[in-house]
Amino acid sequence: MTKIAGGIFTSHVPGIGGAIAKGLQQDPYWKPFFDGFDPVHQWLAEEKPDVAVVFYNDHGLNFFLDKMPTFAIGAAAEYRHDDEGWGIAFQRPFAGHQDLSWHIIEQVVASEFDPVTCQSMLLDHAVAVPFELCWPGKEAFPLKVIPIAINTVQHPLPSPKRCYNLGQAVGRAIESWGGDEKIVVSGTGGLSHQLEGGRAGHINVDYDKFCLRNLAPDPEALLQHDTLDIVELAGSQGVEILNWIAARGAMSGSVRELASNYHIPISNTAAATVLLENSDKVHA
Amino acid sequence: MLPTSDTSQGKRTIPGTPVFDGEQARSGYALNAMCYAFNSAELRDEFVKDEEAVMERFHLTEQQRDAVRKRDILAMLEAGGNVYYLAKLAGILGFNVQQLGALQTGMELEDFKAALLAHGLTETRNILTEKAA
């Protein structure tokens, strides 16, 4: 059985990429956020996962409103970031794992999901920023990626329950793969924030803490709200928590939080980084 | 529970929060298509040189052109703009997300930034090193 060792959950604010480019990790504004990655780096150095399965939302680099998939799964040999309109393009390519991508596609379709499959796909800051945060520097990323995009742009969005169930199906697919690769799952985006409208700048500490408190022990608590409830609670981009919900759904073992960092503000966002362990046995 | 405004479609509304649905996606298509195309540096340069020509090429509605000319973010949203695509236009116009927030809420930039900083919260847990803060 292929093992999912854990989950990394993090905000993906584009400004983080700018801060990395300018080397501002120790700047007083940014340091409390970047410090949240120390335990993630420690864990990654110990676990050395071979593949990251990343649930994220595209912000208009790969997908436009002409064709907007609710769920899309990457099946490319290699992925790249590119200029999203602000002149910044991260240079390091992301190696794909085509065999495992197609296995996941086959298994989730057998589980009655209907994803779009992408043999060519640009990955925007929602994958690139978390990768830069987890594996800083210039060396090639030490693992492969399977990107899974969830529509958080154009309503109707998939329900939190649907995203959780997709994550469960992806988790079952990974575990049935049979290869000896070690897997880490990831959900990116959030937490509460809203960029547009008269309520721009909205942040909801209580809702964020509810999510952070329940993510490991009781993720189904996050399914009690529908997508518009979450928009109202967490802001119109806070609904990116759907990516976290899906990634958590993929973790079927005994899940416990190893580290968590919640920091406001990063840009207009309540930022968070969470590291979860996924074990066969309950930790004694 | 009754929506708080615009009950025309029986849709749920959230104060101060545009919900970008099929209706917005249809009405905003041209504006969003132009903004999506700003992933190209060449088109961004063209827009800076002659924004009217670029808006014409993408068949923006008069309402959308007027909103762009006035740099009126709320009017762009009203005309079907989606913030993920508008963010690319905002970059050309030199607005960061705090400036966008100030423009939309009618706050001074420093007040908008101060409101974000007022949360001033960092909460950390870490059982890997047993040094929970």
Coordinates of C-alpha atoms in Angstrom, one line a residue:
Chain A
M1 CA 0.0 0.0 0.0
T2 CA 1.4 3.4 -1.0
K3 CA 1.7 5.6 2.1
I4 CA 0.4 9.1 2.6
A5 CA 2.9 10.4 5.2
G6 CA 1.1 13.7 5.9
G7 CA -0.4 16.9 4.7
I8 CA 0.9 20.4 4.3
F9 CA -1.7 23.2 4.3
T10 CA -0.7 26.8 3.5
S11 CA -1.8 30.2 2.3
H12 CA -0.6 31.0 -1.2
V13 CA -0.8 34.8 -1.4
P14 CA 1.1 36.1 -4.5
G15 CA 2.9 38.7 -2.3
I16 CA 4.7 35.8 -0.6
G17 CA 6.4 35.1 -4.0
G18 CA 7.4 38.8 -4.2
A19 CA 8.8 38.6 -0.7
I20 CA 10.8 35.5 -1.6
A21 CA 12.1 37.2 -4.7
K22 CA 13.3 40.2 -2.6
G23 CA 14.7 38.0 0.2
L24 CA 12.4 39.5 2.8
Q25 CA 12.0 36.3 4.9
Q26 CA 13.6 38.0 8.0
D27 CA 11.8 41.3 7.5
P28 CA 9.6 42.0 10.6
Y29 CA 6.4 42.0 8.5
W30 CA 7.1 38.7 6.9
K31 CA 9.2 36.8 9.5
P32 CA 6.2 35.5 11.6
F33 CA 4.8 33.9 8.5
F34 CA 8.0 32.4 7.1
D35 CA 9.0 31.1 10.5
G36 CA 5.9 28.9 10.3
F37 CA 7.7 26.8 7.8
D38 CA 10.6 25.7 10.1
P39 CA 8.7 22.6 11.3
V40 CA 7.6 21.9 7.7
H41 CA 11.3 21.9 6.6
Q42 CA 12.3 19.7 9.5
W43 CA 9.5 17.2 8.7
L44 CA 10.3 17.2 5.0
A45 CA 14.0 16.6 5.6
E46 CA 13.0 13.6 7.8
E47 CA 10.3 12.2 5.6
K48 CA 11.6 13.0 2.1
P49 CA 8.3 12.5 0.3
D50 CA 8.6 11.5 -3.4
V51 CA 5.3 13.0 -4.7
A52 CA 3.1 15.9 -3.7
V53 CA -0.5 15.7 -4.6
V54 CA -1.6 19.3 -4.4
F55 CA -5.2 20.6 -4.2
Y56 CA -5.3 24.2 -5.3
N57 CA -7.3 26.8 -7.4
D58 CA -6.1 28.4 -10.5
H59 CA -6.4 32.2 -10.6
G60 CA -6.4 32.8 -14.3
L61 CA -3.1 31.4 -15.5
N62 CA -4.2 28.0 -16.9
F63 CA -8.0 28.3 -16.9
F64 CA -10.3 31.0 -18.1
L65 CA -14.1 31.4 -18.1
D66 CA -14.3 29.9 -21.7
K67 CA -13.6 26.4 -20.1
M68 CA -13.9 26.3 -16.4
P69 CA -13.6 22.8 -14.9
T70 CA -15.0 22.1 -11.4
F71 CA -12.2 19.6 -10.9
A72 CA -9.1 19.1 -13.1
I73 CA -6.3 16.6 -12.6
G74 CA -2.8 17.2 -14.1
A75 CA -1.3 14.3 -16.0
A76 CA 1.7 16.0 -17.6
A77 CA 5.4 14.9 -17.6
E78 CA 6.4 18.5 -16.5
Y79 CA 4.7 21.6 -15.4
R80 CA 5.8 25.2 -15.3
H81 CA 4.8 28.5 -13.7
D82 CA 4.5 31.5 -15.9
D83 CA 3.9 35.3 -15.8
E84 CA 0.4 35.8 -14.3
G85 CA 0.3 39.4 -15.3
W86 CA 2.7 40.9 -12.9
G87 CA 6.0 40.0 -14.6
I88 CA 7.1 37.3 -12.1
A89 CA 7.7 33.8 -13.4
F90 CA 9.3 31.2 -11.1
Q91 CA 12.0 29.4 -13.0
R92 CA 12.1 25.9 -11.5
P93 CA 10.1 23.3 -13.4
F94 CA 7.8 20.8 -11.6
A95 CA 8.3 17.2 -12.5
G96 CA 5.1 15.3 -13.0
H97 CA 4.3 11.6 -12.3
Q98 CA 2.2 10.6 -15.2
D99 CA 1.7 7.0 -14.2
L100 CA 0.3 7.9 -10.8
S101 CA -1.7 10.8 -12.3
W102 CA -3.5 8.4 -14.6
H103 CA -4.0 5.8 -11.8
I104 CA -5.7 8.6 -9.7
I105 CA -7.8 9.6 -12.7
E106 CA -8.9 6.1 -13.4
Q107 CA -9.7 5.5 -9.7
V108 CA -11.6 8.7 -9.1
V109 CA -13.7 8.2 -12.2
A110 CA -14.4 4.7 -10.9
S111 CA -15.6 6.5 -7.7
E112 CA -18.0 8.5 -9.9
F113 CA -16.1 11.7 -10.1
D114 CA -15.7 13.3 -13.5
P115 CA -12.5 15.4 -13.6
V116 CA -11.1 17.2 -16.6
T117 CA -7.7 15.7 -17.4
C118 CA -4.8 17.9 -18.3
Q119 CA -1.7 16.7 -20.2
S120 CA -0.5 20.3 -20.5
M121 CA -1.1 22.6 -17.6
L122 CA 0.5 25.8 -16.3
L123 CA 0.7 26.0 -12.5
D124 CA 0.0 29.4 -11.0
H125 CA 1.1 30.9 -7.7
A126 CA -1.3 28.6 -5.8
V127 CA 1.2 25.7 -6.4
A128 CA 4.4 27.7 -7.1
V129 CA 4.3 29.7 -3.9
P130 CA 3.8 26.7 -1.6
F131 CA 6.6 24.9 -3.4
E132 CA 8.9 27.8 -3.0
L133 CA 8.0 27.9 0.7
C134 CA 8.5 24.2 1.3
W135 CA 11.7 23.8 -0.8
P136 CA 13.4 27.2 -0.8
G137 CA 16.4 27.9 -2.9
K138 CA 17.5 27.2 -6.5
E139 CA 18.0 23.4 -6.6
A140 CA 15.5 21.3 -8.5
F141 CA 12.5 20.3 -6.4
P142 CA 13.2 17.0 -4.8
L143 CA 9.8 15.4 -5.6
K144 CA 7.2 15.1 -8.3
V145 CA 3.8 16.8 -8.3
I146 CA 0.3 15.9 -9.2
P147 CA -1.8 19.0 -9.3
I148 CA -5.6 18.8 -8.7
A149 CA -7.4 22.1 -9.4
I150 CA -10.8 23.0 -7.8
N151 CA -12.9 25.8 -9.2
T152 CA -13.2 28.5 -6.6
V153 CA -13.6 31.3 -9.2
Q154 CA -17.0 30.9 -10.8
H155 CA -20.1 29.9 -8.8
P156 CA -21.6 27.4 -8.4
L157 CA -18.5 26.0 -6.7
P158 CA -18.4 22.4 -5.6
S159 CA -19.8 21.9 -2.1
P160 CA -17.4 21.3 0.8
K161 CA -18.8 17.8 1.1
R162 CA -18.1 17.1 -2.6
C163 CA -14.5 18.4 -2.2
Y164 CA -14.0 16.3 0.9
N165 CA -15.4 13.2 -0.9
L166 CA -13.1 13.9 -3.9
G167 CA -10.2 14.0 -1.5
Q168 CA -11.2 10.7 0.0
A169 CA -11.4 9.2 -3.5
V170 CA -7.9 10.5 -4.3
G171 CA -6.6 9.2 -1.0
R172 CA -8.0 5.7 -1.8
A173 CA -6.5 5.9 -5.3
I174 CA -3.1 6.8 -3.8
E175 CA -3.2 4.0 -1.3
S176 CA -4.2 1.5 -4.0
W177 CA -1.2 2.5 -6.2
G178 CA 1.1 -0.1 -4.8
G179 CA 4.4 1.8 -5.6
D180 CA 6.9 2.5 -2.9
E181 CA 6.7 6.2 -3.3
K182 CA 6.0 8.2 -0.2
I183 CA 3.2 10.8 -0.7
V184 CA 2.5 14.1 0.9
V185 CA -0.8 15.8 0.2
S186 CA -1.3 19.5 0.2
G187 CA -4.1 22.0 0.2
T188 CA -3.4 25.7 -0.6
G189 CA -5.1 29.0 -0.2
G190 CA -7.0 30.8 2.6
L191 CA -7.6 31.4 5.3
S192 CA -10.2 34.2 5.6
H193 CA -9.7 37.1 3.1
Q194 CA -11.7 39.1 0.5
L195 CA -10.2 41.3 -2.1
E196 CA -13.3 42.8 -3.8
G197 CA -16.4 44.7 -3.0
G198 CA -17.4 46.9 -0.2
R199 CA -16.3 44.2 2.3
A200 CA -12.8 44.1 0.9
G201 CA -10.4 43.4 3.8
H202 CA -12.8 41.1 5.6
I203 CA -11.1 38.7 8.0
N204 CA -12.8 36.3 10.4
V205 CA -10.6 35.1 13.2
D206 CA -13.3 33.0 14.8
Y207 CA -14.0 31.0 11.6
D208 CA -10.3 30.5 10.9
K209 CA -9.7 29.2 14.4
F210 CA -12.7 26.9 14.0
C211 CA -11.1 25.5 10.9
L212 CA -7.6 25.2 12.4
R213 CA -9.0 23.6 15.6
N214 CA -11.0 20.9 13.7
L215 CA -8.9 20.2 10.6
A216 CA -7.0 17.3 12.1
P217 CA -9.4 15.7 14.6
D218 CA -12.8 16.4 13.1
P219 CA -12.6 17.6 9.4
E220 CA -16.3 16.9 8.9
A221 CA -17.1 19.8 11.1
L222 CA -15.9 22.0 8.2
L223 CA -18.6 20.4 6.0
Q224 CA -21.5 21.9 8.0
H225 CA -21.3 25.1 6.0
D226 CA -22.2 25.3 2.3
T227 CA -20.0 27.3 -0.1
L228 CA -22.0 30.5 0.2
D229 CA -21.9 30.1 4.0
I230 CA -18.2 30.0 3.8
V231 CA -18.1 33.0 1.4
E232 CA -20.1 34.9 4.0
L233 CA -17.9 33.7 6.9
A234 CA -14.5 33.7 5.4
G235 CA -14.8 36.1 2.5
S236 CA -15.0 35.5 -1.2
Q237 CA -11.4 34.2 -1.4
G238 CA -11.6 32.5 2.0
V239 CA -13.6 29.9 0.2
E240 CA -10.2 28.5 -0.9
I241 CA -10.5 26.5 2.3
L242 CA -12.2 24.0 -0.1
N243 CA -8.7 23.0 -1.2
W244 CA -7.7 22.3 2.4
I245 CA -10.9 20.3 2.9
A246 CA -10.1 18.1 -0.2
A247 CA -6.5 17.5 0.9
R248 CA -7.7 16.6 4.4
G249 CA -10.1 14.2 2.9
A250 CA -7.2 12.3 1.3
M251 CA -5.8 11.5 4.7
S252 CA -7.6 8.4 6.0
G253 CA -5.3 7.2 8.8
S254 CA -4.8 8.5 12.3
V255 CA -4.3 12.2 11.7
R256 CA -2.7 14.6 14.2
E257 CA -1.3 18.1 14.0
L258 CA 2.4 18.4 14.3
A259 CA 2.6 22.2 13.8
S260 CA 0.4 25.2 13.0
N261 CA 1.1 28.8 12.5
Y262 CA -1.7 31.4 12.1
H263 CA -0.6 35.0 11.3
I264 CA -2.5 38.2 10.4
P265 CA -2.0 40.0 8.1
I266 CA -0.1 38.8 5.1
S267 CA -1.2 41.2 2.4
N268 CA -5.0 41.3 2.9
T269 CA -5.1 37.7 4.2
A270 CA -5.2 35.8 7.5
A271 CA -2.4 33.5 6.7
A272 CA -1.9 30.0 8.0
T273 CA 0.5 27.0 7.7
V274 CA -0.4 23.6 9.1
L275 CA 1.5 20.3 9.1
L276 CA -0.4 17.2 9.7
E277 CA 0.8 13.6 10.2
N278 CA -1.1 10.7 8.7
S279 CA -0.3 7.4 10.5
D280 CA -1.5 3.8 10.3
K281 CA -1.7 3.6 14.0
V282 CA -2.9 6.0 16.7
H283 CA 0.0 7.8 18.2
A284 CA 0.4 6.6 21.8
Chain B
M1 CA -34.0 33.7 5.5
L2 CA -34.7 36.5 3.0
P3 CA -31.7 37.9 1.0
T4 CA -30.7 41.3 2.2
S5 CA -30.8 42.9 -1.3
D6 CA -31.5 42.2 -5.0
T7 CA -34.2 39.5 -4.7
S8 CA -34.8 39.5 -8.4
Q9 CA -33.5 36.0 -9.0
G10 CA -34.2 34.8 -5.5
K11 CA -30.5 34.6 -5.0
R12 CA -28.8 34.8 -1.7
T13 CA -26.8 37.9 -1.4
I14 CA -24.0 38.7 1.0
P15 CA -23.5 42.4 1.9
G16 CA -20.5 44.0 0.3
T17 CA -19.6 40.7 -1.4
P18 CA -20.1 40.1 -5.1
V19 CA -20.8 36.4 -5.8
F20 CA -19.4 35.7 -9.3
D21 CA -21.9 33.4 -10.8
G22 CA -23.1 32.5 -14.3
E23 CA -24.9 35.8 -14.7
Q24 CA -21.7 37.7 -13.8
A25 CA -19.6 35.4 -15.9
R26 CA -21.8 36.1 -18.9
S27 CA -22.1 39.9 -18.5
G28 CA -18.4 40.2 -17.7
Y29 CA -17.0 38.0 -20.3
A30 CA -15.3 40.6 -22.5
L31 CA -13.8 42.5 -19.6
N32 CA -12.5 39.3 -18.0
A33 CA -11.2 38.0 -21.4
M34 CA -9.1 41.2 -21.8
C35 CA -7.8 40.9 -18.3
Y36 CA -6.9 37.2 -18.7
A37 CA -4.9 38.2 -21.8
F38 CA -2.8 40.5 -19.7
N39 CA -0.8 37.4 -18.7
S40 CA 1.1 38.5 -21.9
A41 CA 3.6 41.3 -21.3
E42 CA 3.2 42.4 -24.9
L43 CA -0.5 43.1 -24.4
R44 CA 0.1 44.9 -21.1
D45 CA 2.5 47.2 -23.0
E46 CA -0.1 47.7 -25.7
F47 CA -2.7 48.6 -23.1
V48 CA -0.4 51.2 -21.6
K49 CA 0.2 52.8 -25.0
D50 CA -3.4 52.7 -26.2
E51 CA -6.0 51.3 -23.8
E52 CA -8.9 52.2 -26.1
A53 CA -7.6 50.1 -28.9
V54 CA -7.2 47.1 -26.6
M55 CA -10.7 47.5 -25.1
E56 CA -12.1 47.7 -28.7
R57 CA -10.2 44.6 -29.7
F58 CA -11.8 42.6 -26.9
H59 CA -15.3 44.1 -27.5
L60 CA -15.8 45.5 -24.0
T61 CA -19.2 46.9 -23.4
E62 CA -19.5 50.7 -23.0
Q63 CA -20.2 50.2 -19.3
Q64 CA -17.0 48.2 -19.0
R65 CA -14.9 50.7 -20.9
D66 CA -16.3 53.5 -18.8
A67 CA -15.4 51.7 -15.6
V68 CA -11.9 51.0 -16.9
R69 CA -11.4 54.7 -18.0
K70 CA -12.5 55.9 -14.5
R71 CA -10.3 53.3 -12.7
D72 CA -13.5 52.5 -10.8
I73 CA -13.0 49.0 -9.3
L74 CA -16.6 48.7 -8.0
A75 CA -18.0 49.7 -11.4
M76 CA -15.8 47.0 -13.0
L77 CA -17.2 44.5 -10.6
E78 CA -20.7 45.8 -11.4
A79 CA -20.0 45.2 -15.1
G80 CA -19.2 41.6 -14.5
G81 CA -15.5 41.8 -13.7
N82 CA -14.0 39.0 -11.6
V83 CA -11.3 40.0 -9.1
Y84 CA -8.9 37.2 -10.1
Y85 CA -8.7 38.6 -13.7
L86 CA -9.1 42.3 -12.6
A87 CA -6.0 41.8 -10.5
K88 CA -3.9 41.6 -13.7
L89 CA -5.4 45.0 -14.8
A90 CA -4.7 46.4 -11.3
G91 CA -1.1 45.5 -11.8
I92 CA -0.9 47.5 -14.9
L93 CA -2.6 50.4 -13.2
G94 CA -0.1 50.2 -10.3
F95 CA -2.6 49.2 -7.6
N96 CA -1.6 46.6 -5.0
V97 CA -4.3 44.8 -3.1
Q98 CA -4.3 47.2 -0.2
Q99 CA -4.9 50.1 -2.6
L100 CA -7.7 48.1 -4.3
G101 CA -9.2 47.6 -0.8
A102 CA -9.0 51.3 0.0
L103 CA -10.5 52.3 -3.3
Q104 CA -13.4 49.9 -2.9
T105 CA -14.2 50.7 0.7
G106 CA -13.7 54.4 0.5
M107 CA -11.0 54.3 3.1
E108 CA -7.7 56.1 3.1
L109 CA -4.9 53.6 2.2
E110 CA -3.2 54.1 5.5
D111 CA -6.5 53.4 7.3
F112 CA -7.1 50.2 5.3
K113 CA -3.6 49.0 6.1
A114 CA -4.0 49.9 9.7
A115 CA -7.3 47.9 9.9
L116 CA -5.5 44.8 8.6
L117 CA -2.6 45.3 11.0
A118 CA -5.0 45.9 13.9
H119 CA -5.7 42.1 13.9
G120 CA -2.0 41.8 14.7
L121 CA -2.2 38.1 15.6
T122 CA 0.4 35.3 15.5
E123 CA -0.5 31.9 17.1
T124 CA 1.9 29.0 16.8
R125 CA 1.8 25.4 17.9
N126 CA 4.7 22.9 17.3
I127 CA 5.0 19.5 18.8
L128 CA 7.9 18.6 16.6
T129 CA 10.2 20.6 18.8
E130 CA 8.0 20.8 21.9
K131 CA 8.6 24.5 21.9
A132 CA 5.0 25.6 21.5
A133 CA 4.7 29.3 21.7

